[in-house]
Coordinates of C-alpha atoms and ligand atoms in Angstrom, one line a residue:
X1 CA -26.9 23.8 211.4
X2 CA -28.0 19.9 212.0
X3 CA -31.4 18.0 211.6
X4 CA -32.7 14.8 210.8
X5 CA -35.0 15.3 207.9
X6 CA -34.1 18.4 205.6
X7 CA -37.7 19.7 203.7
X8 CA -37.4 21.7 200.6
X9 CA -40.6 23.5 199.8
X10 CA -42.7 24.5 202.1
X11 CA -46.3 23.7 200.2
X12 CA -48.7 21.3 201.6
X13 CA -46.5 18.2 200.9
X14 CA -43.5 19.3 203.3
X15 CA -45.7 20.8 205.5
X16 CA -47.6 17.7 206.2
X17 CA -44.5 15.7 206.3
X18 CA -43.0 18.4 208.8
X19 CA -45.9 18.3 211.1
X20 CA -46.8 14.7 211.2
X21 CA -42.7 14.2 212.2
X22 CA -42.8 16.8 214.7
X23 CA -45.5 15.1 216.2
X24 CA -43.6 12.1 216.4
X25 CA -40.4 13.8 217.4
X26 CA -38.2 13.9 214.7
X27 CA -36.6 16.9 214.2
X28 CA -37.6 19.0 210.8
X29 CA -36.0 22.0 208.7
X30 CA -38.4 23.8 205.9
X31 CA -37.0 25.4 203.9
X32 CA -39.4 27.7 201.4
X33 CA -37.9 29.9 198.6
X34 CA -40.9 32.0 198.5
X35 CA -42.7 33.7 201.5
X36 CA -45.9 32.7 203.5
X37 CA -48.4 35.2 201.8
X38 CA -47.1 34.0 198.4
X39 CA -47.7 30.6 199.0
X40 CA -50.8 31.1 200.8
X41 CA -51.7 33.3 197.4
X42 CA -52.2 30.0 195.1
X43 CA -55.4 28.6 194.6
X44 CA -55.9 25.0 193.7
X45 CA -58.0 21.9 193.7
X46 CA -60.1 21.8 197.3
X47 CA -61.5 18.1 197.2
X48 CA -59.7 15.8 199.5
X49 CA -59.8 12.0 200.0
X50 CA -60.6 10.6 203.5
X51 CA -56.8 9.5 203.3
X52 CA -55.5 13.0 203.3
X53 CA -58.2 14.1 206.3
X54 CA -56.9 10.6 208.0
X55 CA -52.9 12.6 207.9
X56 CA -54.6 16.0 209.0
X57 CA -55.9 14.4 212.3
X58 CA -52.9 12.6 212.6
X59 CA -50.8 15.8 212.3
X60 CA -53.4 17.4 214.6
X61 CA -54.5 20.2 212.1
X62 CA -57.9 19.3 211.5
X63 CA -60.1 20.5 213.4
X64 CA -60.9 23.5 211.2
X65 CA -61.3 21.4 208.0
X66 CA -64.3 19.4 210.1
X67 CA -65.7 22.3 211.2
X68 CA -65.7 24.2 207.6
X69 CA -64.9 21.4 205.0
X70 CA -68.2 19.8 203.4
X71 CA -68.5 16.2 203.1
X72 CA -69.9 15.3 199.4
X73 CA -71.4 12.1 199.0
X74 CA -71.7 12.1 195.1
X75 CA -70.9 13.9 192.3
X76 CA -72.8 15.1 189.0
X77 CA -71.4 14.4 185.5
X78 CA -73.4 16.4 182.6
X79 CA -73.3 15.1 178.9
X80 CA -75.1 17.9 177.1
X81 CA -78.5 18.4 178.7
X82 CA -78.5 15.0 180.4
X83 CA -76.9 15.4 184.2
X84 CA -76.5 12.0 186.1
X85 CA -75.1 11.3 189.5
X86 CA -72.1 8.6 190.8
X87 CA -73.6 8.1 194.8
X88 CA -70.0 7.9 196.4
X89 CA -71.3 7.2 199.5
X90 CA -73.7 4.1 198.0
X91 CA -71.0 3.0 195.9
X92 CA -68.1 3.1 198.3
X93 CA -69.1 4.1 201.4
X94 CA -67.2 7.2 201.5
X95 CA -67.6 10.9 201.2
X96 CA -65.2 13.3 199.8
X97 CA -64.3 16.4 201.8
X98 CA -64.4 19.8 199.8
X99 CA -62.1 22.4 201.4
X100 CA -59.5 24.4 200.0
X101 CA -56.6 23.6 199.3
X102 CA -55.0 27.3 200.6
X103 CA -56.9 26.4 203.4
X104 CA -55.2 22.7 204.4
X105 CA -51.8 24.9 203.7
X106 CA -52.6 27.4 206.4
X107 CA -53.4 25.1 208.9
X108 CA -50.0 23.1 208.3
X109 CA -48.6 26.6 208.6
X110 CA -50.7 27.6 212.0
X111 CA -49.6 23.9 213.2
X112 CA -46.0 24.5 212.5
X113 CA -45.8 28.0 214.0
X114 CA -47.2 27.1 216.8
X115 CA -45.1 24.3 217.1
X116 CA -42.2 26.6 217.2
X117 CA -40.3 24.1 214.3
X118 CA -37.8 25.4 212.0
X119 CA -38.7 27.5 208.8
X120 CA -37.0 29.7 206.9
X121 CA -38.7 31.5 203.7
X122 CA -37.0 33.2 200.8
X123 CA -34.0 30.9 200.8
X124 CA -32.2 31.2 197.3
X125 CA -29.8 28.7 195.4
X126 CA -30.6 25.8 197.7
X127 CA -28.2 22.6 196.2
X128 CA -28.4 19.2 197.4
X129 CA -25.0 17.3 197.9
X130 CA -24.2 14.1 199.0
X131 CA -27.4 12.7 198.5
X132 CA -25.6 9.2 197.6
X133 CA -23.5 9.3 200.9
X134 CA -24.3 8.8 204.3
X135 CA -23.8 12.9 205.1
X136 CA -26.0 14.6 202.9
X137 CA -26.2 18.3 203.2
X138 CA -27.8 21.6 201.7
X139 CA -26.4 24.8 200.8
X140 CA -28.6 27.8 200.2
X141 CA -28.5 31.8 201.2
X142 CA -30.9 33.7 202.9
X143 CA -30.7 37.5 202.3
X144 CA -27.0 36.9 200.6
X145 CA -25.8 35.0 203.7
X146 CA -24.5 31.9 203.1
X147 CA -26.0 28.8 204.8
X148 CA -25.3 25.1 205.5
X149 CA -27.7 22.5 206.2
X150 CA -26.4 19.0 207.6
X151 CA -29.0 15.9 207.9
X152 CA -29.9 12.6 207.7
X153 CA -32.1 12.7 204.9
X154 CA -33.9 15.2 202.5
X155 CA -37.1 15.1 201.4
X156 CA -37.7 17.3 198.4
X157 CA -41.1 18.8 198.6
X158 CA -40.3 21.5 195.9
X159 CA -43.1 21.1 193.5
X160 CA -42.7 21.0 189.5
X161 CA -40.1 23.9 189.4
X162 CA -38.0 23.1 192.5
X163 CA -34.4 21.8 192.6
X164 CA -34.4 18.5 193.9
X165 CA -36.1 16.1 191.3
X166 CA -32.7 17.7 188.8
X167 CA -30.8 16.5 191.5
X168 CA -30.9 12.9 190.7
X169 CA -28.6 12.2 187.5
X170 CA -29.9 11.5 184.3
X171 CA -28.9 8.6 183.7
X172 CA -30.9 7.2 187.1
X173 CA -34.1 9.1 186.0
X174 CA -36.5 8.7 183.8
X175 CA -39.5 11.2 183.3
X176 CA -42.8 10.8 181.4
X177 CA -45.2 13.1 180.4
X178 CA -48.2 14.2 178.6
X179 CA -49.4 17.6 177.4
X180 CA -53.2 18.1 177.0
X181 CA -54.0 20.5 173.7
X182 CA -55.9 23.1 175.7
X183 CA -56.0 24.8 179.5
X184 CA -58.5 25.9 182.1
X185 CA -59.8 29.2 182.3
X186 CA -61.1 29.0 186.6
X187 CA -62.5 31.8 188.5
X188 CA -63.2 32.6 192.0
X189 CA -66.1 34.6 192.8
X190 CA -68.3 35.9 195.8
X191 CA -71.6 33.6 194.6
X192 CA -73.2 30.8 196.0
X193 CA -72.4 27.4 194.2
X194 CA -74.9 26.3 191.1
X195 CA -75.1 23.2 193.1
X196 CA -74.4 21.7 196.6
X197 CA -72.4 18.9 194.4
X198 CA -69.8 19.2 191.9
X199 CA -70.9 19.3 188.1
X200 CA -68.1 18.0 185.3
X201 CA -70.1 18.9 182.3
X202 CA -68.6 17.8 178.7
X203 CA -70.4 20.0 176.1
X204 CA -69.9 20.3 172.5
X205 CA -68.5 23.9 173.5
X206 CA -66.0 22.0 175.7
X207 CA -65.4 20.8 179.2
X208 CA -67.3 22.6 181.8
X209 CA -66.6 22.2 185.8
X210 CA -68.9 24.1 188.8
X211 CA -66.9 23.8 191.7
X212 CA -66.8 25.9 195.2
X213 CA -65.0 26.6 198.3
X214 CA -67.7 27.1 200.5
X215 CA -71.7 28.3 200.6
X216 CA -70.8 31.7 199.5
X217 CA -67.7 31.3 197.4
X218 CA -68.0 29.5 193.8
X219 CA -65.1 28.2 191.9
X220 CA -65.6 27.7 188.3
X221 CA -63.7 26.5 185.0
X222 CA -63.9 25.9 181.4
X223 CA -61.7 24.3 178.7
X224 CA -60.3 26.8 177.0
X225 CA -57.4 27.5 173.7
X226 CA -53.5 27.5 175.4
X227 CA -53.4 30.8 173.3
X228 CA -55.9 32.2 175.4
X229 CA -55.1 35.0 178.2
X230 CA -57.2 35.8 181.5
X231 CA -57.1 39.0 180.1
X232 CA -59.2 38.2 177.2
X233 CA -61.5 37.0 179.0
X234 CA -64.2 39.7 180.6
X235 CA -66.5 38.6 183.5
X236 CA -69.3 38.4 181.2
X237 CA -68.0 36.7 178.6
X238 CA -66.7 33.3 180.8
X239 CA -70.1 33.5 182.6
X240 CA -72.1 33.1 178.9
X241 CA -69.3 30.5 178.2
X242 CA -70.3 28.6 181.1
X243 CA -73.8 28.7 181.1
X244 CA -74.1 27.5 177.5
X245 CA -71.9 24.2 178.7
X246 CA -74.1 23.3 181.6
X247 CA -77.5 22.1 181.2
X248 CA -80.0 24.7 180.5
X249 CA -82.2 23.9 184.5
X250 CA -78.2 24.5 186.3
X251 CA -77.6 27.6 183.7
X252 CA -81.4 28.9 184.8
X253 CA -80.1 28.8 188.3
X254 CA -77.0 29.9 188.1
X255 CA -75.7 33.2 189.9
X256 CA -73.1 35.3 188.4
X257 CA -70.8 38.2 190.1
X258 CA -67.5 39.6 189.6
X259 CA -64.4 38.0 189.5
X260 CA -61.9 37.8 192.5
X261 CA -59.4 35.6 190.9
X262 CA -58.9 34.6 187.1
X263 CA -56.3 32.5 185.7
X264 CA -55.3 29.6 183.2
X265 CA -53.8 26.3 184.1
X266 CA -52.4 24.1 181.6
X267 CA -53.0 20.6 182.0
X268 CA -50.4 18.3 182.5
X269 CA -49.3 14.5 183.0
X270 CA -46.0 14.1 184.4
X271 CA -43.9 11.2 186.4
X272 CA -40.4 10.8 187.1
X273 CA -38.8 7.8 187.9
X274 CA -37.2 6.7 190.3
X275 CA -38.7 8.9 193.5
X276 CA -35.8 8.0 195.7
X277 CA -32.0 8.9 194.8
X278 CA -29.6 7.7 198.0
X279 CA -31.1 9.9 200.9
X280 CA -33.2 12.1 198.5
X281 CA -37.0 11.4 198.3
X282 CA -39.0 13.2 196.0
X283 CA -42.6 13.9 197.5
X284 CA -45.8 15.2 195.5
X285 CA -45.3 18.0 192.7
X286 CA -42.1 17.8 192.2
X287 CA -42.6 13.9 191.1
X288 CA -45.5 13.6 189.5
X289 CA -48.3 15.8 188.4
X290 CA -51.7 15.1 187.1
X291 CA -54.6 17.3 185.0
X292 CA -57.0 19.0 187.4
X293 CA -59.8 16.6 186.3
X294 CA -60.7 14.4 189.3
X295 CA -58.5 17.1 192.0
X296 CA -55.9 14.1 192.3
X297 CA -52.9 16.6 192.8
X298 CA -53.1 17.4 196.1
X299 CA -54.2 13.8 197.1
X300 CA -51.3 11.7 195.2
X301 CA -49.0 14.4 197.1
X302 CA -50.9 12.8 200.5
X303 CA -50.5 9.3 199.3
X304 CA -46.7 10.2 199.1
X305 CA -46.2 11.6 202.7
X306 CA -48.1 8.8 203.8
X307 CA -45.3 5.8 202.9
X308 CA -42.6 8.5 203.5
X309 CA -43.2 9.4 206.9
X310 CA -44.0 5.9 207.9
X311 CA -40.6 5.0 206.2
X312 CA -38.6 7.7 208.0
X313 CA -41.1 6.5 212.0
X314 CA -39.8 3.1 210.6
X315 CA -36.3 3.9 210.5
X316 CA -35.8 6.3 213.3
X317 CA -38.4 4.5 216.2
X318 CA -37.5 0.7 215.1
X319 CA -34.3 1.0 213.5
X320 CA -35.5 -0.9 210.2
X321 CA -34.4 0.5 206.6
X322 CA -37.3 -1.3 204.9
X323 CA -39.8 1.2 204.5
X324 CA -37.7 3.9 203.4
X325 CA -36.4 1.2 200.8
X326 CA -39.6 0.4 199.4
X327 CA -40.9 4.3 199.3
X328 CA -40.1 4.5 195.5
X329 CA -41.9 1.9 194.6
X330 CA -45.1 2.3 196.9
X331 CA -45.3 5.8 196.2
X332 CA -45.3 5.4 192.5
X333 CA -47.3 2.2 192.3
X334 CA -50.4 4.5 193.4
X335 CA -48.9 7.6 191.4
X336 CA -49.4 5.8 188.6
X337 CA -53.5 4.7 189.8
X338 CA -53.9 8.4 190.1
X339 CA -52.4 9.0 186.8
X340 CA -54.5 6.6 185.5
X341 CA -57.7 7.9 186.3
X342 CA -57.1 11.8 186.1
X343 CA -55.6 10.9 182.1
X344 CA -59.1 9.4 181.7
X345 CA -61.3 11.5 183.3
X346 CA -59.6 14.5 181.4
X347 CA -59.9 12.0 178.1
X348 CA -63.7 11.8 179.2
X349 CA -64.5 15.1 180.0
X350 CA -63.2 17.5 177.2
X351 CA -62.9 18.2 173.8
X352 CA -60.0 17.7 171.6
X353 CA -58.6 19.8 168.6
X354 CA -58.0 16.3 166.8
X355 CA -61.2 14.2 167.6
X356 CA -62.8 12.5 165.0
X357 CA -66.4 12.0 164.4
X358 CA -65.8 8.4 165.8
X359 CA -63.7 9.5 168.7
X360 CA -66.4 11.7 169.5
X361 CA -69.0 8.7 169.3
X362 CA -66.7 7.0 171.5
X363 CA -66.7 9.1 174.1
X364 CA -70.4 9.7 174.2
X365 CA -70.6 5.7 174.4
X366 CA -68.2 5.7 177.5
X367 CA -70.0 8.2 179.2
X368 CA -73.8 6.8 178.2
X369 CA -72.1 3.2 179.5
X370 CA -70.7 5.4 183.1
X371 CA -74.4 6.6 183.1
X372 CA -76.0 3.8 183.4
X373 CA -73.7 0.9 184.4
X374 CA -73.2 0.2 188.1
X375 CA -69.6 -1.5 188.0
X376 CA -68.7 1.3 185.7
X377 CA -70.2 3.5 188.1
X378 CA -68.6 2.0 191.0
X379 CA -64.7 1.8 189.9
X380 CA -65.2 5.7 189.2
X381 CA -66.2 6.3 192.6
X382 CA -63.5 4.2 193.9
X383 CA -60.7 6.6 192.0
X384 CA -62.4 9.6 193.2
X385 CA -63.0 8.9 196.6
X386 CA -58.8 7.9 196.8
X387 CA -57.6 4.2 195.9
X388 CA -56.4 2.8 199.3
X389 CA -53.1 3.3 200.8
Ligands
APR1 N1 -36.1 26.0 197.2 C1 -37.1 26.1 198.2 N2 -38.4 26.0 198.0 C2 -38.8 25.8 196.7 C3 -37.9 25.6 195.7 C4 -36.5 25.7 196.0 N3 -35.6 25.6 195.0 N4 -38.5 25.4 194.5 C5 -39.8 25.4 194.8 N5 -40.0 25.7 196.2 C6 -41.2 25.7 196.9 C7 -42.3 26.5 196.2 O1 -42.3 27.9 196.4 C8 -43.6 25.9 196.8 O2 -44.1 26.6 197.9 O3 -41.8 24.4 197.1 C9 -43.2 24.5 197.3 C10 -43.8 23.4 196.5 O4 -45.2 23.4 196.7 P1 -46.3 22.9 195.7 O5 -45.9 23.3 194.3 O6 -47.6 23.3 196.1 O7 -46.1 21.3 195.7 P2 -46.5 20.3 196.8 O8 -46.3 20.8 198.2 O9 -46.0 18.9 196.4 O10 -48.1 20.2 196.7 C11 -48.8 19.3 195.9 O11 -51.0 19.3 194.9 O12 -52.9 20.0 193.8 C12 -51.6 19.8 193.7 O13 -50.2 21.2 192.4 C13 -50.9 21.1 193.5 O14 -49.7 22.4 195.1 C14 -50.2 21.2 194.8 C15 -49.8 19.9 195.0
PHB2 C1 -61.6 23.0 192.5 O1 -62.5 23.3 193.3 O2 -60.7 23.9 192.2 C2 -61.5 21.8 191.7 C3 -62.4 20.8 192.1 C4 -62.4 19.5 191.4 C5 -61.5 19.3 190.4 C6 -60.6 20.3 190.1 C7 -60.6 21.5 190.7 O3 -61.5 18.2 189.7

């Protein structure tokens, strides 16, 4: 089999690349090692920058995200009992669009159905070769038969775990990283949200976030030990937890049910350099990841499609190398912005096994100085919103 651009991973990063190049007709294989339902399973982050909506539209898949998604002008930060606001709109003229991340997914996965473009799910043992020649190709199986996968270029959209970041040699790469000393303990449940905004809430008890997916459906996490297990955890228990991290008017308010979904994320920086081997491009996850604080996963994947697919229009509609070139280094110079800012929102936000009694005082300073300072105020909302493209 033949095409021009070869897509490991079928998540939201090669999804969006594979619709927006259908829709500009350059031929697309996906190739997903798990099936639909399983990646349809994962629930993440559901805030997106007006940078990703921009790709949806252009990639024709949003009209359910306008219909459904809520646009949030501002969001609340809590500091104990005191709860401020950073006016995104006033400050930067842009909203934020809360929908889920499952949901962006499906529509790429409607869009590409109906498109009729190639996709094949449970692949096993997919290997890259040739990535440094001009006739790069993948092998993989597909219930034990063996397959062959010829292209122009491959774009490896295979999150943290996938194959194609180990693809590029060592001794080209190099990979940074950052381990936080604690995870998030989230829930899903059948409730309306706390608040119509989002609340970060940094308590003595540790961090605190009230999120939501829509008017009926809550999403909520707190900091918790890397020992810990979902299983420890009863309904009842995380619910106290929470409530005694938000300030006592949101706890008042607050309305509790049963869990539909509880899990543990750790939290994470990570960035491998460079994001381009030959004819290889790595694309979101499987370059670069960030801590949940500030939802900048899903977004920094966004940023990445963005320079790739005008890289690859560049080189197939004008015939000029020079976008595919730069990827790398466009991609990573606003990788890096997002890493930035997630490292010090988390660093803001949550409580550390090893902080002083200064450190502490230092990050109450920071966030009375966020609290009250306008600038301070304004480059926040300028990171949360999405740094331009
Ligand atoms: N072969 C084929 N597919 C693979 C392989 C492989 N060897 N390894 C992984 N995959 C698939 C995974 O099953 C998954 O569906 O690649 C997909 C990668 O999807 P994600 O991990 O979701 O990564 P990405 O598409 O870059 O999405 C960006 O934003 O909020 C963040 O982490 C969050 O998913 C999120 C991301
Ligand atoms: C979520 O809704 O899951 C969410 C929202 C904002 C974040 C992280 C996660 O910063």
């Amino acid at each position: 089999m033949k095409t021009q651009v070869a897509i490991i991973g079928g998540g939201p990063s090669g999804l969006l690349l594979g619709q927006l190049l259908h829709r500009r007709g350059i031929e697309t294989v996906v190739l997903e090692r798990k099936t639909k339902d399983y990646v349809l399973s994962r629930i993440r982050a559901g805030v997106l920058e007006q940078g990703l909506v921009a790709l949806m539209e252009e990639a024709g898949c949003a009209t359910r995200l306008h219909a459904e998604g809520y646009a949030h002008d501002g969001t609340l930060l809590a500091c104990g009992d005191q709860m401020f606001r950073i006016d995104f709109k006033a400050l930067t003229g842009k909203p934020v669009m809360v929908y889920g991340q499952t949901e962006v997914t499906r529509d790429l996965y409607e869009a590409r159905e109906k498109a009729g473009a190639a996709i094949d799910f449970n692949v096993e043992d997919v290997a890259i070769h040739g990535a440094d020649t001009d006739a790069p190709y993948l092998t993989y199986s597909v219930d034990g038969a063996p397959k062959r996968l010829d292209c122009d270029f491959i774009a490896g959209c295979d999150g943290f775990h996938g194959v194609s970041r180990q693809a590029i040699p060592l001794e080209v790469r190099r990979e940074y990283e950052k381990i936080y000393p604690f995870g998030w303990l989230g829930i899903l449940s059948k409730t309306p949200p706390v608040n119509h905004e989002l609340i970060y809430a940094n308590s003595p008890r540790g961090f605190a976030l009230c999120s939501m997916r829509n008017h009926s459906l809550s999403r909520y996490y707190i900091q918790c030990s890397l020992s810990d297990k979902p299983e420890d955890w009863t309904d009842d228990a995380f619910w106290q937890e929470l409530k005694r991290r938000i300030p006592p008017d949101q706890a008042a308010q607050l309305v509790t049910g049963p869990s539909i979904e509880k899990s543990i994320a750790p939290l994470r920086s990570f960035v491998t350099e460079p994001m381009r081997w030959g004819r290889l491009f790595l694309c979101g996850d499987a370059a670069h990841i960030v801590p949940p604080t500030g939802a900048k996963g899903l977004n920094t994947a966004a940023s990445d499609v963005h320079y790739l697919y005008n890289g690859l229009r560049d080189y197939y509609e004008k015939g000029s190398v020079m976008g595919i070139d730069t990827y790398s280094e466009k991609a990573l110079a606003r990788v890096w912005k997002a890493e930035r800012f997630s490292w010090w929102f988390s660093s803001l936000m949550h409580r550390y096994p090893d902080q002083s009694a200064f450190d502490l005082k230092m990050q109450a300073a920071e966030l009375a100085f966020l609290a009250s300072n306008t600038s301070a105020q304004k480059a926040m909302a300028e990171n949360y919103v999405g740094l331009p493209y």
